[in-house]
mmCIF file of C-alpha atoms in Angstrom:
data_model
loop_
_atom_site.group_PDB
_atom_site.id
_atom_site.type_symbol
_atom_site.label_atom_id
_atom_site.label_comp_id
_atom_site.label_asym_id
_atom_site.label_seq_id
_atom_site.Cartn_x
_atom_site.Cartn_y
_atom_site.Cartn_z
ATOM 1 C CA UNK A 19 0.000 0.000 0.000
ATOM 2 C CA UNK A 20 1.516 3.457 -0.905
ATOM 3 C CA UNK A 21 2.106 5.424 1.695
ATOM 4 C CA UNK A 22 0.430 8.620 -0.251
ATOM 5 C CA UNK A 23 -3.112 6.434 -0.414
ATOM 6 C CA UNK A 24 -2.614 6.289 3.589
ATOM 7 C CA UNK A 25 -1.870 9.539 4.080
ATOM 8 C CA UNK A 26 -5.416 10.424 1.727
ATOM 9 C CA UNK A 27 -7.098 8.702 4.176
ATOM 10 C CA UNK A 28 -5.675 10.422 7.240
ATOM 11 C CA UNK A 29 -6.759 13.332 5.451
ATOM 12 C CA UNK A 30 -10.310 12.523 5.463
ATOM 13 C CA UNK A 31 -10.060 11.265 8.885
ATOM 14 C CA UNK A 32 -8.877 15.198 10.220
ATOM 15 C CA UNK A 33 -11.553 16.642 7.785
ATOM 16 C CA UNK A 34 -14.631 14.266 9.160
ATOM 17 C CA UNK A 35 -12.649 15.323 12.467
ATOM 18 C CA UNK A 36 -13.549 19.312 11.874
ATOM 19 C CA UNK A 37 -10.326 20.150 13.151
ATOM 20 C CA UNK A 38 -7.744 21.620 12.732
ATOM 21 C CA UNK A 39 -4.256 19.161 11.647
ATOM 22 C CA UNK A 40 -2.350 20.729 14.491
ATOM 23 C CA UNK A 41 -5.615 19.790 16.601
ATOM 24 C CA UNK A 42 -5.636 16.503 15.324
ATOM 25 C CA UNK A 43 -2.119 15.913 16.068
ATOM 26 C CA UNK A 44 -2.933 16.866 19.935
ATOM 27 C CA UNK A 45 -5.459 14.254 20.125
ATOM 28 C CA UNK A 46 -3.357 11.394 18.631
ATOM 29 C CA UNK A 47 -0.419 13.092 20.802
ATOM 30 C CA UNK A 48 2.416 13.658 18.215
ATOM 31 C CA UNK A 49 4.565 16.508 17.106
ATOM 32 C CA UNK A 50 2.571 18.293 14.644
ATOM 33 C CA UNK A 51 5.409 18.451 12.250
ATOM 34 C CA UNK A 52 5.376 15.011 12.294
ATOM 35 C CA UNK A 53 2.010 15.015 10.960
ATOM 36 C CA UNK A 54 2.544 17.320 8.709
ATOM 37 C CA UNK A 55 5.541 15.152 6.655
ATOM 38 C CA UNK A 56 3.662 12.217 7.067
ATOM 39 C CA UNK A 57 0.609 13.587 5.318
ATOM 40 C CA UNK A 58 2.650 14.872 2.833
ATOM 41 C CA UNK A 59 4.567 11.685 2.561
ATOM 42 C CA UNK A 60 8.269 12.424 3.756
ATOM 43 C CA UNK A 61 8.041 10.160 6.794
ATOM 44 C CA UNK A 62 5.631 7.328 7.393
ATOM 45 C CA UNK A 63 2.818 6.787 10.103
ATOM 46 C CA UNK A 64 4.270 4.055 12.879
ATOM 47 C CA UNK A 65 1.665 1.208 13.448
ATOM 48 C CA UNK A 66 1.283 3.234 16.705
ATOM 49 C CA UNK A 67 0.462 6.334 15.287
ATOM 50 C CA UNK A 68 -2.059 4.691 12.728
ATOM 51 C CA UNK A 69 -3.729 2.915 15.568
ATOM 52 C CA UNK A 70 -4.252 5.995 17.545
ATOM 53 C CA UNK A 71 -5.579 7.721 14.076
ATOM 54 C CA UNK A 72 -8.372 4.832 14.148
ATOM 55 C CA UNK A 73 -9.231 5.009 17.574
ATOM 56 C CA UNK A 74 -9.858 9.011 17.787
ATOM 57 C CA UNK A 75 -11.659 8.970 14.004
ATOM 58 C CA UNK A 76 -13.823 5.837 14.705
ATOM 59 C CA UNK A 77 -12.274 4.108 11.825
ATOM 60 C CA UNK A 78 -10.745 0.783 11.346
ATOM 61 C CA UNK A 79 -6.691 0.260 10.802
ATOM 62 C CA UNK A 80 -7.210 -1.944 7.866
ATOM 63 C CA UNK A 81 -9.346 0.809 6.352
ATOM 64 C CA UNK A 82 -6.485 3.339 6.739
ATOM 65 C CA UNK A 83 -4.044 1.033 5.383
ATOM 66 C CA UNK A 84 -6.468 -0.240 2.254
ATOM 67 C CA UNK A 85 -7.344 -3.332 3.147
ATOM 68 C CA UNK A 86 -10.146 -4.646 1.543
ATOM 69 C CA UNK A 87 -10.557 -7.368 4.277
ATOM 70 C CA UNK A 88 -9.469 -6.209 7.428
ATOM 71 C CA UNK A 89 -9.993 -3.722 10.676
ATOM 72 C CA UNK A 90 -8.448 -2.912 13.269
ATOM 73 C CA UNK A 91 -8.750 -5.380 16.630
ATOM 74 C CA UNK A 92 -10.642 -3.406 19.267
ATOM 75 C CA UNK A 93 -7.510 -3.664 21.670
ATOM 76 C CA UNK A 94 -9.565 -3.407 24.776
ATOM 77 C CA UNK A 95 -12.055 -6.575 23.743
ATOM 78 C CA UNK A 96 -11.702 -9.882 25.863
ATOM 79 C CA UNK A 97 -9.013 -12.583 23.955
ATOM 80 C CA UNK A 98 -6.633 -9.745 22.644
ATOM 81 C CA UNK A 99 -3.590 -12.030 22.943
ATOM 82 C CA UNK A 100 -1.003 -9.806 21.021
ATOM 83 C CA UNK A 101 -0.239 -6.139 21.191
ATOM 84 C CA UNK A 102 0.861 -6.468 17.400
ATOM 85 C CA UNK A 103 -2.253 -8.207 16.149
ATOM 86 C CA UNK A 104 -3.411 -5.229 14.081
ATOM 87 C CA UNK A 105 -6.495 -6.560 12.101
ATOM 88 C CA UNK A 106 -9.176 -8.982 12.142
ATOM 89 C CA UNK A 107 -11.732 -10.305 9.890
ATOM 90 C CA UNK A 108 -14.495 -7.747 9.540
ATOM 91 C CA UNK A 109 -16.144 -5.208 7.242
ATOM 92 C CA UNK A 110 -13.858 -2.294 6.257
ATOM 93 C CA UNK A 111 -15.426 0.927 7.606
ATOM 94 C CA UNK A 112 -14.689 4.463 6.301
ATOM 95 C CA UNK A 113 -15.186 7.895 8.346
ATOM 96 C CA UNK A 114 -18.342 8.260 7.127
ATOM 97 C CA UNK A 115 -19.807 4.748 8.453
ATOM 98 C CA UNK A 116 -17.683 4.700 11.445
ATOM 99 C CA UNK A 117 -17.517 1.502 14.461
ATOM 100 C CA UNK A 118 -21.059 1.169 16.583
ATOM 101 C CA UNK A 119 -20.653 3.103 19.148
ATOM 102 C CA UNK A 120 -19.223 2.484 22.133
ATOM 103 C CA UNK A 121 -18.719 3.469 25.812
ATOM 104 C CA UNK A 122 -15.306 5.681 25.343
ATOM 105 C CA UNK A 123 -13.226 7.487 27.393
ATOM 106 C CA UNK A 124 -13.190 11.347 26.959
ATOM 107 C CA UNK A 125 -11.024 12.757 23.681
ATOM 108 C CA UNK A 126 -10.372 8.816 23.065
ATOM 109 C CA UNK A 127 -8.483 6.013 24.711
ATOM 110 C CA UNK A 128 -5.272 7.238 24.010
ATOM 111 C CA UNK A 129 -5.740 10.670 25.769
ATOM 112 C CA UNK A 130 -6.841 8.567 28.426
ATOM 113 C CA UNK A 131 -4.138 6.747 28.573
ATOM 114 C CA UNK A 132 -1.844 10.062 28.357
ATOM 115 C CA UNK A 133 -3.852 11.263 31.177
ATOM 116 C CA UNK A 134 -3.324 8.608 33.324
ATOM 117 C CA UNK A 135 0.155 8.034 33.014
ATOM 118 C CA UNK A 136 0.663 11.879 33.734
ATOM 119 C CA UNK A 137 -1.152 11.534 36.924
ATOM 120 C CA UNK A 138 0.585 8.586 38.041
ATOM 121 C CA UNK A 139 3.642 9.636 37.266
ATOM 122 C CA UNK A 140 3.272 12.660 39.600
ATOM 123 C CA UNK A 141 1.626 10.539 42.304
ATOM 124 C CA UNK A 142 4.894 7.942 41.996
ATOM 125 C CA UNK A 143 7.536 9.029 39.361
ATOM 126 C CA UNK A 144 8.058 7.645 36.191
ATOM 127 C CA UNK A 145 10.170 4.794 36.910
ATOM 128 C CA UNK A 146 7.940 3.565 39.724
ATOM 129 C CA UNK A 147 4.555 3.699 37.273
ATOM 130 C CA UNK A 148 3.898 0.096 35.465
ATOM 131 C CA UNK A 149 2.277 -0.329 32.160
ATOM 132 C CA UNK A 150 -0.366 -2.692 34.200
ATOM 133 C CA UNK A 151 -0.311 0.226 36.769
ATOM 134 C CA UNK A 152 -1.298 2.622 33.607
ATOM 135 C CA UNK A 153 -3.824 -0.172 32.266
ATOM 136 C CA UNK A 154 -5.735 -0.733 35.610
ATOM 137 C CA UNK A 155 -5.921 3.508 35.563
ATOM 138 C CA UNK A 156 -7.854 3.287 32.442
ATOM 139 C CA UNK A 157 -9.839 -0.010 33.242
ATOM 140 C CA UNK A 158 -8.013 -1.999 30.420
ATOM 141 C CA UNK A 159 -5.694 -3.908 29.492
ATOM 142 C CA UNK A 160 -1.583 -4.003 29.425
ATOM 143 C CA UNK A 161 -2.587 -5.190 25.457
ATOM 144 C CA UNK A 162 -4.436 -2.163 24.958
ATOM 145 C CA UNK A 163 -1.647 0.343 26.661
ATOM 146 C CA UNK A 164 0.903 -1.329 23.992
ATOM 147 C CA UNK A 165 -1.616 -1.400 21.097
ATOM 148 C CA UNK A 166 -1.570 2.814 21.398
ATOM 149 C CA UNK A 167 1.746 3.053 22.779
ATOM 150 C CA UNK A 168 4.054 0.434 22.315
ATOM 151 C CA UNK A 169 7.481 1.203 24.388
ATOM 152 C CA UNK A 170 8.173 3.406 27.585
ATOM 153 C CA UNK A 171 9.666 5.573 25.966
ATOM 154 C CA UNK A 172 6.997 6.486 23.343
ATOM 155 C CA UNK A 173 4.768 6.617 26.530
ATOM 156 C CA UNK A 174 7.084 9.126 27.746
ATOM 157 C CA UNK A 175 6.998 11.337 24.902
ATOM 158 C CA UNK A 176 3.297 11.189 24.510
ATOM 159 C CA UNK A 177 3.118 12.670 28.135
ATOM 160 C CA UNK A 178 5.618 14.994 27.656
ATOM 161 C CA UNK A 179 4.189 16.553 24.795
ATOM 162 C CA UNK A 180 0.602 16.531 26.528
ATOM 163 C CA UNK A 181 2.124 18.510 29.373
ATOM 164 C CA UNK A 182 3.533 21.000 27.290
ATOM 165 C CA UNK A 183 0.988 21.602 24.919
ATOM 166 C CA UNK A 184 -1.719 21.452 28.480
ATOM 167 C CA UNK A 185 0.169 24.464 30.156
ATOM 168 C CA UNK A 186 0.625 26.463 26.818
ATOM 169 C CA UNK A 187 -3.375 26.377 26.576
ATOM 170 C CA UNK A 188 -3.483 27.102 30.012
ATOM 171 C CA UNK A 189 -1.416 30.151 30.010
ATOM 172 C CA UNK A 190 -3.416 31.201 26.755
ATOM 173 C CA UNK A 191 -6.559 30.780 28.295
ATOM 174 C CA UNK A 192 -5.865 32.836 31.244
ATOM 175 C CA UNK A 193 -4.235 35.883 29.464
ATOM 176 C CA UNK A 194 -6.110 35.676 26.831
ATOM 177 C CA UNK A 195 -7.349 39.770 26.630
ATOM 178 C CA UNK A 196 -4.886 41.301 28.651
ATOM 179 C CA UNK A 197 -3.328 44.141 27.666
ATOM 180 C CA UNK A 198 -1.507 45.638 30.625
ATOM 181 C CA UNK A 199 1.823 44.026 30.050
ATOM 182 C CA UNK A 200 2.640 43.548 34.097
ATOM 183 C CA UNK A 201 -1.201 42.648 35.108
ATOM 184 C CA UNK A 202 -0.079 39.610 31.988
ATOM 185 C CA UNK A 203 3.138 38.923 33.830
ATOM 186 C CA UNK A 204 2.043 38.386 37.259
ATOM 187 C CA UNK A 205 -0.818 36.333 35.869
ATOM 188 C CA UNK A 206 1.941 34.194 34.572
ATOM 189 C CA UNK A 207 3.864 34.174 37.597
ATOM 190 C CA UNK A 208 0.029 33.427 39.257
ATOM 191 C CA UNK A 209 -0.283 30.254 37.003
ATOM 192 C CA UNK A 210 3.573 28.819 37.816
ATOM 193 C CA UNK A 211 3.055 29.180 41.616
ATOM 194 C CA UNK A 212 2.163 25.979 43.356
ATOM 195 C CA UNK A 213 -0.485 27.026 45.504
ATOM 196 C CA UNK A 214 -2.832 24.092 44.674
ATOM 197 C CA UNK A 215 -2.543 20.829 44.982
ATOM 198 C CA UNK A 216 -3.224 20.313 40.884
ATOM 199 C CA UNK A 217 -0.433 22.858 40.597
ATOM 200 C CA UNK A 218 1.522 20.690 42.701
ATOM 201 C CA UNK A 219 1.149 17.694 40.526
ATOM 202 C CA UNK A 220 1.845 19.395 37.545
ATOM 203 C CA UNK A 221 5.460 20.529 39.063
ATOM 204 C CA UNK A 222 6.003 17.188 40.590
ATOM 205 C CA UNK A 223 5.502 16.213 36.588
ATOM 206 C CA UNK A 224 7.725 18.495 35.740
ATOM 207 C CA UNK A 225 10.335 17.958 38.003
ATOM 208 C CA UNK A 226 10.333 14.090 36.591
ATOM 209 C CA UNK A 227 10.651 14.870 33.249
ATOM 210 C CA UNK A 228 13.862 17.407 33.945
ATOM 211 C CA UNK A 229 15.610 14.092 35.155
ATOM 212 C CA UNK A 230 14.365 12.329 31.959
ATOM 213 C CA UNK A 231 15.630 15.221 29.595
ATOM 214 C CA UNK A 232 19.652 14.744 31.379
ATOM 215 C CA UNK A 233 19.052 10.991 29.813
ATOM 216 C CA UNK A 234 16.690 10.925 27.137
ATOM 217 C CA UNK A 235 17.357 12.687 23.784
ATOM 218 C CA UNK A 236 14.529 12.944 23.055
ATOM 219 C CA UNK A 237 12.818 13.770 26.011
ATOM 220 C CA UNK A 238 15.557 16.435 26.467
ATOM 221 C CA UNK A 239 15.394 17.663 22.499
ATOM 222 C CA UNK A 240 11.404 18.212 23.941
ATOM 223 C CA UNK A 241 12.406 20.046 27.167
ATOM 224 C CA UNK A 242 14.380 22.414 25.150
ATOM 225 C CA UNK A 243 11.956 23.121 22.987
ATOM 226 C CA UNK A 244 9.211 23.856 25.197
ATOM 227 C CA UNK A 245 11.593 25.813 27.456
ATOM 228 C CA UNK A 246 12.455 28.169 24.611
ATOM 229 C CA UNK A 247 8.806 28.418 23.756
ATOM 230 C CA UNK A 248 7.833 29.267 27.276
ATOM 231 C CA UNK A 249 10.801 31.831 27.760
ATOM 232 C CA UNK A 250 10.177 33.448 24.287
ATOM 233 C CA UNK A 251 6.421 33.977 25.871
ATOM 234 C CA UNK A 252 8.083 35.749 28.636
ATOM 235 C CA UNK A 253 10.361 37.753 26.818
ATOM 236 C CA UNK A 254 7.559 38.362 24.516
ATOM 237 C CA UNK A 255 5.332 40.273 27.595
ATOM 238 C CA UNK A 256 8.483 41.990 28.890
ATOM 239 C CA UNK A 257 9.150 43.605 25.269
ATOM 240 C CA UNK A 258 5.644 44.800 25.367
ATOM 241 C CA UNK A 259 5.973 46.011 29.067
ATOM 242 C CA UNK A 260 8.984 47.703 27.756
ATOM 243 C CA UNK A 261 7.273 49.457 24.937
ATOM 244 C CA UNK A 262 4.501 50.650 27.376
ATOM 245 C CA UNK A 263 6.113 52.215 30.109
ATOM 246 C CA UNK A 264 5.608 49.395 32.329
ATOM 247 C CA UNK A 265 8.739 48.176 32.384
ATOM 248 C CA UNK A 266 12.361 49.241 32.405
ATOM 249 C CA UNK A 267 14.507 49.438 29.134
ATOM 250 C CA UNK A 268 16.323 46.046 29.828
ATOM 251 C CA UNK A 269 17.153 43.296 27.659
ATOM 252 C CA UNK A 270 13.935 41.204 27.332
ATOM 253 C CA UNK A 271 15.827 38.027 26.758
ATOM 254 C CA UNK A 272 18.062 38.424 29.532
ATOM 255 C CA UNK A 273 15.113 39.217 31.895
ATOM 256 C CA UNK A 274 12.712 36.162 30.536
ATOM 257 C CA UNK A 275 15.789 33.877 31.119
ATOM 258 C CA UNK A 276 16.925 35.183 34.540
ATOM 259 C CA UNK A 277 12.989 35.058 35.490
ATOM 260 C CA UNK A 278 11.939 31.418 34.305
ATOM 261 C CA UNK A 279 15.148 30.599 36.300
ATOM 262 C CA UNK A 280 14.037 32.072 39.126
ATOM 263 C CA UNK A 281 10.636 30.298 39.322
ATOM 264 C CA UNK A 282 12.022 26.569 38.776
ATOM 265 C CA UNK A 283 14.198 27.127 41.574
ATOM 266 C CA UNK A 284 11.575 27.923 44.105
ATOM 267 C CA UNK A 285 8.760 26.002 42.750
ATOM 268 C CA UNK A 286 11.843 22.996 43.282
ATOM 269 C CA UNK A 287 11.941 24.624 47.144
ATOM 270 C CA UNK A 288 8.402 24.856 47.382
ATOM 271 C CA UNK A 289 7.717 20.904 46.301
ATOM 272 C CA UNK A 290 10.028 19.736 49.197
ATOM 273 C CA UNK A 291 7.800 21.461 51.740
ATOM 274 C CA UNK A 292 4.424 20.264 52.978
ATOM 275 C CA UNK A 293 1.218 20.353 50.499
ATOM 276 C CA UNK A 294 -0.837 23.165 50.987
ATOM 277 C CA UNK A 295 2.156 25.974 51.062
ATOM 278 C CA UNK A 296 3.171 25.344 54.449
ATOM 279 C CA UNK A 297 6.798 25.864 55.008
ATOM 280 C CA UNK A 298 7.178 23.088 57.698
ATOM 281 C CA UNK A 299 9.449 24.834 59.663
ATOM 282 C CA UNK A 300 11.780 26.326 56.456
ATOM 283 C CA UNK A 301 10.962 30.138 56.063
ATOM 284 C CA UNK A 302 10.292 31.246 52.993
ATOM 285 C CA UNK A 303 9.768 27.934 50.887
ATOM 286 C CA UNK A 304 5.708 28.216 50.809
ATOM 287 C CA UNK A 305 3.923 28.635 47.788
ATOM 288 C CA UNK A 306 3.229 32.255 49.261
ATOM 289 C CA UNK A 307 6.479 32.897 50.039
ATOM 290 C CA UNK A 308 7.751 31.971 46.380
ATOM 291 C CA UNK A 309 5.277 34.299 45.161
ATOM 292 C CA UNK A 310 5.909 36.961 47.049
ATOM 293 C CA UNK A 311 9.390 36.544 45.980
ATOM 294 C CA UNK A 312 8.721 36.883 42.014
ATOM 295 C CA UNK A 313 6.258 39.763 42.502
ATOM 296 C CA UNK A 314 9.193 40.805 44.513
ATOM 297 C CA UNK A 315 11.611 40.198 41.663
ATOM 298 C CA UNK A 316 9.670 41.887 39.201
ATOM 299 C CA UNK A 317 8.683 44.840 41.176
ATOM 300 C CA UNK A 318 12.328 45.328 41.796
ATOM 301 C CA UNK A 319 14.176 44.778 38.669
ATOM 302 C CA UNK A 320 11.672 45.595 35.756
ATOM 303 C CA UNK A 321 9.054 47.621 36.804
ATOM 304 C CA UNK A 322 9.500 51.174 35.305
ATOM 305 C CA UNK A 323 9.601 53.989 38.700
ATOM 306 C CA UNK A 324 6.547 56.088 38.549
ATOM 307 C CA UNK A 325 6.924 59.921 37.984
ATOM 308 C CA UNK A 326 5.940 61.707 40.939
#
């Protein structure tokens, strides 16, 4: 089967979707430039990938590949034996005659699955979550975990890049319409505090993956790159501030890069305290405390005086 003729189908997958590719390439979890040479044929879909594809479109693998005799296995159904079994004998269905429905986890099983192995991972660490951990999670089985995800280390990625592209539409969300470029920065500063115990999680995640990116290329070449996307965002309000008044003529890189510094150290102080922003007999390492500290920071070395 040509991989062009796959990549058609894919195609008509994302437009019965009514999304967006770069969308689409959230819900199946993978780089969007991925995606985007696959579709136009300079790299090939994994098995993985394709399965992932057929779970969030309702379609069948053997569809997307062109067979004209088999689907994809439904990798949660009883007697799944093999994660690598990849069709059985049953009618080929397109996106527009799609699998009876079924009972399905929100944005699809592999979202769940991303999910999951986010939360566990900052409930235990990476290295102490199991696949059958991840599987009992999502009230499947270990078949079904390899089926969308076949190694740890695609797992990995797949929650890496979930993470990321989660707090980018987080920090979107909540600046979305502000002006003022300091109200935007200490609503920034706002959203990287840990004062709740979701924000706590999400550090503890964080935290994790930092140790993965010193050992993991590729988690690392991912670390980097949201790292210069969140510091360009930074840098980006700080210019603006600049250009305002609000700020001081400084060097907007410099500033972002001393600043997102700043807040993984103490979020890394605040973590090693009690939940709940309670020192526990430290001063200064509570979520308040950090806080204070940034607003502190800011206040100090970028905020423009006022004229009297």
């Amino acid at each position: 089967m040509q991989q062009d003729d796959v990549a058609a189908r894919v195609r008509q997958v994302i437009d019965a979707a009514g999304v967006s590719a770069r969308e689409f390439a959230r819900r199946i979890v993978i780089d969007p430039s991925k995606l985007s040479r696959s579709l136009n044929g300079t790299r090939r879909f994994t098995a993985a990938e394709l399965a992932r594809i057929a779970d969030i479109g309702a379609v069948d693998v053997g569809w997307l590949l062109g067979s004209t005799a088999g689907a994809a296995a439904d990798p949660d159904a009883a007697g799944r034996t093999a994660a690598g079994a990849a069709v059985t004998a049953s009618p080929v269905r397109s996106p527009s005659a799609p699998r009876p429905p079924v009972p399905s986890p929100e944005g699809g099983r592999p979202l769940q699955i991303v999910r999951e192995t986010v939360r566990l991972i900052a409930e235990r660490g990476f290295h102490a979550v199991r696949v059958a951990d991840i599987a009992a999670a999502c009230h499947t089985s270990t078949a079904a975990i390899h089926y969308h995800f076949p190694g740890r280390d695609e797992l990995l990625e797949a929650a890496v890049r979930w993470c990321m592209d989660e707090d980018t539409r987080r920090r979107a969300d909540a600046t979305a319409g502000t002006r003022h470029a300091g109200d935007e920065l200490r609503l920034l500063i706002e959203l990287q505090t840990p004062h709740t115990e979701q924000q706590r999680r999400q550090w503890c995640v964080w935290l994790d993956l930092w140790a993965e990116a010193a050992r993991s290329t590729t988690v690392g070449r991912l670390h980097g790159e949201y790292y210069r996307q969140w510091r360009a965002t930074v840098a980006d309000v700080i210019r603006r501030g600049v250009e305002q008044g609000v700020f001081r003529p400084v060097d907007a890189e410099g500033a972002a890069l001393a600043l997102t510094a700043l807040i993984d150290g103490l979020a890394s102080q605040v973590l090693a305290t009690e939940p709940g922003g309670r020192d526990d007999g430290v001063p200064g390492t509570g979520a308040q405390a950090m806080h204070d500290a940034l607003t502190a920071h800011v206040d100090t070395c970028l905020t423009a005086p006022t004229a009297d």
